[in-house]
CSV table of C-alpha atoms in Angstrom, one decimal:
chain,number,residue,atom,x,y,z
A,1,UNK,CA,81.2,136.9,89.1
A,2,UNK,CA,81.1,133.1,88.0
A,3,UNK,CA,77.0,133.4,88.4
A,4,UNK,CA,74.3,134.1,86.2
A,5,UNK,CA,71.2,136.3,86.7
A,6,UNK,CA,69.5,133.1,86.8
A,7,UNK,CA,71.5,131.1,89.5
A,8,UNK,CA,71.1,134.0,92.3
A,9,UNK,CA,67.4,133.7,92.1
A,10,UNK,CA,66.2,133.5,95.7
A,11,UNK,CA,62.6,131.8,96.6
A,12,UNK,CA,60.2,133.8,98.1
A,13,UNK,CA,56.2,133.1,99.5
A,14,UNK,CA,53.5,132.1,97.1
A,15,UNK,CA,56.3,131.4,93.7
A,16,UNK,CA,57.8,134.9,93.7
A,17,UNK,CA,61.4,134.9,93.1
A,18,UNK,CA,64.0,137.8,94.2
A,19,UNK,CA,67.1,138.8,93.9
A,20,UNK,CA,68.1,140.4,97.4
A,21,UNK,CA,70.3,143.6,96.5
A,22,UNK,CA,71.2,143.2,100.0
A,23,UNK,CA,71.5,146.6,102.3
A,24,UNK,CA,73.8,149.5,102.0
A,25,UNK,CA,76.1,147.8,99.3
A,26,UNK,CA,78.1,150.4,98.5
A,27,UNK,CA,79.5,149.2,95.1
A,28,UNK,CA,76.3,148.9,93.0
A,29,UNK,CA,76.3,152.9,93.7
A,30,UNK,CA,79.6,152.8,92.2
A,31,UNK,CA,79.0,150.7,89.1
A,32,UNK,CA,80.8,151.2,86.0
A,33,UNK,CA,79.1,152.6,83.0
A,34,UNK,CA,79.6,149.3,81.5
A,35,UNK,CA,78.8,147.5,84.5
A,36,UNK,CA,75.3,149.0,85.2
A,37,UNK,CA,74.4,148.0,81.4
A,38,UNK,CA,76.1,145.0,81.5
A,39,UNK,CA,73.6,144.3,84.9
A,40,UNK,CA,70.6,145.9,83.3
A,41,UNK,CA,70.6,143.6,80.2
A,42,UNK,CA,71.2,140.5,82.6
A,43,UNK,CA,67.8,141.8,84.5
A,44,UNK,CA,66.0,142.5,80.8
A,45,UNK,CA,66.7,139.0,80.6
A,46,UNK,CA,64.8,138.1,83.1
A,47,UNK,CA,61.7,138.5,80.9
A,48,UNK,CA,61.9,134.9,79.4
A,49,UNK,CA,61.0,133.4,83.2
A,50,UNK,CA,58.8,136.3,84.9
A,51,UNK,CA,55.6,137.8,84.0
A,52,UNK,CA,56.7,141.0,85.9
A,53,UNK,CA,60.0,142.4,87.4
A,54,UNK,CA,59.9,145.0,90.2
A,55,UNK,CA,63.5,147.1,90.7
A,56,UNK,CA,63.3,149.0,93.7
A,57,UNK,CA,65.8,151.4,92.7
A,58,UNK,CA,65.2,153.2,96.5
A,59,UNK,CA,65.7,156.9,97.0
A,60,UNK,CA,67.7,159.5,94.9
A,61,UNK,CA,68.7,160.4,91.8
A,62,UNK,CA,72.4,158.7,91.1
A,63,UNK,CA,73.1,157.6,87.5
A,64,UNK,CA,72.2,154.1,88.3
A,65,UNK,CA,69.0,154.9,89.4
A,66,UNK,CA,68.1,156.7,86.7
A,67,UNK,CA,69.8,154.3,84.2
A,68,UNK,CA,67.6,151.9,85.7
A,69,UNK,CA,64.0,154.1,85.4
A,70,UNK,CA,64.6,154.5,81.9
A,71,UNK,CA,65.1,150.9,81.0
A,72,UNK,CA,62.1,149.8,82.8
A,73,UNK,CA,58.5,149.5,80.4
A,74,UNK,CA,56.6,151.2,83.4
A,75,UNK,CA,57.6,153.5,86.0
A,76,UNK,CA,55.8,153.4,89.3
A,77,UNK,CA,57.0,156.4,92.0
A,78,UNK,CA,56.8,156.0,95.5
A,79,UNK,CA,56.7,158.8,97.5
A,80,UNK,CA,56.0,159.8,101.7
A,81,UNK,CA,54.3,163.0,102.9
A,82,UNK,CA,58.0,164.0,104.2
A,83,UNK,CA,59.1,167.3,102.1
A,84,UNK,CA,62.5,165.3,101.5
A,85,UNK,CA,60.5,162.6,100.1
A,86,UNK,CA,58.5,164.7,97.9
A,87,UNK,CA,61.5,166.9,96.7
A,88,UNK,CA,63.3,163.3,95.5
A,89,UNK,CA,60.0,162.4,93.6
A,90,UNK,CA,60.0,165.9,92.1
A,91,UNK,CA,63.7,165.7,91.1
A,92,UNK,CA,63.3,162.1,89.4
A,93,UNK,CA,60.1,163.2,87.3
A,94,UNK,CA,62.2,166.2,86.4
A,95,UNK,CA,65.8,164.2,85.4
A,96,UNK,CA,63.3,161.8,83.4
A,97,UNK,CA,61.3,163.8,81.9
A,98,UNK,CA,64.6,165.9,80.5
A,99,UNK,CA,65.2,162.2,79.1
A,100,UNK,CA,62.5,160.8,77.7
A,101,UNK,CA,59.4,162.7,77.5
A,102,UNK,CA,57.1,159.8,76.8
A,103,UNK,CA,58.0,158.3,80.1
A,104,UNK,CA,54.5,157.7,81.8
A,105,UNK,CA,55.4,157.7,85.3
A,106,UNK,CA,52.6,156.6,87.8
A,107,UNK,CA,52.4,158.0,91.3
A,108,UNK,CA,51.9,156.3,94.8
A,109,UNK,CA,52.0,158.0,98.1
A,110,UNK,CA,52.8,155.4,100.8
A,111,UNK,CA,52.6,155.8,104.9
A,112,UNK,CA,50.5,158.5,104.7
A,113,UNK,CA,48.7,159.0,107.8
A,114,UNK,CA,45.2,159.6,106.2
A,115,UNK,CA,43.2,159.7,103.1
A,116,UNK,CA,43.2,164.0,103.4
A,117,UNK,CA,46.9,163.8,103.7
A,118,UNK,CA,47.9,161.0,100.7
A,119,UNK,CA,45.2,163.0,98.0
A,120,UNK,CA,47.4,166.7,98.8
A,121,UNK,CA,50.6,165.3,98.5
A,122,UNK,CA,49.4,163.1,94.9
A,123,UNK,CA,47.5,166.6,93.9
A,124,UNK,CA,50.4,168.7,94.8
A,125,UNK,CA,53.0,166.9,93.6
A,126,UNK,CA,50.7,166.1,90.1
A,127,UNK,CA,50.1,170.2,89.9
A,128,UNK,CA,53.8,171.1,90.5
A,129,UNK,CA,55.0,168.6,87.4
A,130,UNK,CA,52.9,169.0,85.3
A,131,UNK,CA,52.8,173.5,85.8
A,132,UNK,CA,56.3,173.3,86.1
A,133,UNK,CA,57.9,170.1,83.4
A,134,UNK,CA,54.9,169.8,81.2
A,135,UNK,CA,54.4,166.2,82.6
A,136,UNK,CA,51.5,164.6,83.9
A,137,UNK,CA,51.6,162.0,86.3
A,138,UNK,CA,49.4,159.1,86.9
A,139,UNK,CA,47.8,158.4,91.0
A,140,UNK,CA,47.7,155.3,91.1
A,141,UNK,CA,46.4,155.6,94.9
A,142,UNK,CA,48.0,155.4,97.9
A,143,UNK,CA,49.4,153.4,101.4
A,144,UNK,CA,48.0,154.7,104.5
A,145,UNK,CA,50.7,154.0,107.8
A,146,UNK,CA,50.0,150.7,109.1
A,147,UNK,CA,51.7,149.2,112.3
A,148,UNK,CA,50.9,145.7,110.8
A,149,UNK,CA,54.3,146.7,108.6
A,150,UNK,CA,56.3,147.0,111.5
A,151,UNK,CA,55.3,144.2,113.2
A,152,UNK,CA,56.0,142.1,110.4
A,153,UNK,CA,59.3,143.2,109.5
A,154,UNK,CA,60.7,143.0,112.6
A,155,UNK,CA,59.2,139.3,112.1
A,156,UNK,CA,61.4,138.7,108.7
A,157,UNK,CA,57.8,138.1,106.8
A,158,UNK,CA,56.0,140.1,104.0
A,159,UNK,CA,53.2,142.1,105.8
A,160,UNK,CA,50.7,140.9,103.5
A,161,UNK,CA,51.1,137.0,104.5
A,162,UNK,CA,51.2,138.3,107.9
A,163,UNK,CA,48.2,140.3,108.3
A,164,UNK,CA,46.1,139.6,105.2
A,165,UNK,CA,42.8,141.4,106.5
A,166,UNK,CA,44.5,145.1,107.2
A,167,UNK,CA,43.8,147.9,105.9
A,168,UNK,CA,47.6,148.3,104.5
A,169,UNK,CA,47.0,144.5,102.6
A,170,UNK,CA,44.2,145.3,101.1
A,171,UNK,CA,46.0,148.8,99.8
């Protein structure tokens, strides 16, 4: 409302600002066409301040989300081993790729439960896009499952302050 972009700029660990989205809010699924550009442009602006802006966009493929993907410079897709995981990944590469062919879209696999498992769903969902839309993807690498995560959720702190040594920090 009477706040900038700039003013809702939390503090996190080790300089790294955020701006918490908060859980479940049900009205940025319900954004106005106007609105979601209006928002996106106030992100864009945070280029002048930040050397890199993450938007987790989370799961699906709503308008916002996918307003959002296209805007952004890079496009990094996180994915499970769950089919309905996979299926969502699928769908966004294909609503993209409709959009904007030159989209490079890069692919990570996270809380896999081993190396074997991560690699088949990267190849599989690599060889279904691009035999299927044409596109190829990018594997960037992947997460293996980690209790360390847990643990330090349920402690409020970022996993990689928490437990720098683990396997899943160093991933």
């Amino acid at each position: 409302n009477n706040k900038t972009i700039f003013d809702i700029l939390s503090d996190g660990p080790m300089n790294v600002k955020f701006i918490s989205g908060g859980s479940g809010i049900e009205e940025m699924v319900h954004l106005e066409k106007w609105q979601l550009e209006a928002l996106i442009e106030k992100v864009a602006s945070l280029d002048k301040v930040a050397d890199i802006i993450i938007v987790d966009t989370g799961a699906g493929i709503s308008e916002n989300v996918i307003s959002f993907v296209l805007a952004a410079d890079e496009i990094i897709l996180v994915t499970t081993p769950e089919p309905t995981s996979i299926m969502d990944a699928y769908a966004l590469v294909k609503t993209v790729s409709l959009k904007d062919r030159d989209k490079i879209i890069q692919l990570v696999v996270n809380r896999a439960d081993n190396e074997k498992e991560a690699i088949s769903v990267m190849n599989k969902l690599t060889l279904a896009a691009e035999a299927f839309l044409g596109v190829k993807l990018k594997q960037l690498g992947y997460v293996l499952y980690d209790t360390n995560v847990v643990k330090a959720v349920k402690r409020q702190e970022p996993f990689i302050l928490s437990y720098p040594k683990s396997l899943v920090s160093r991933q």
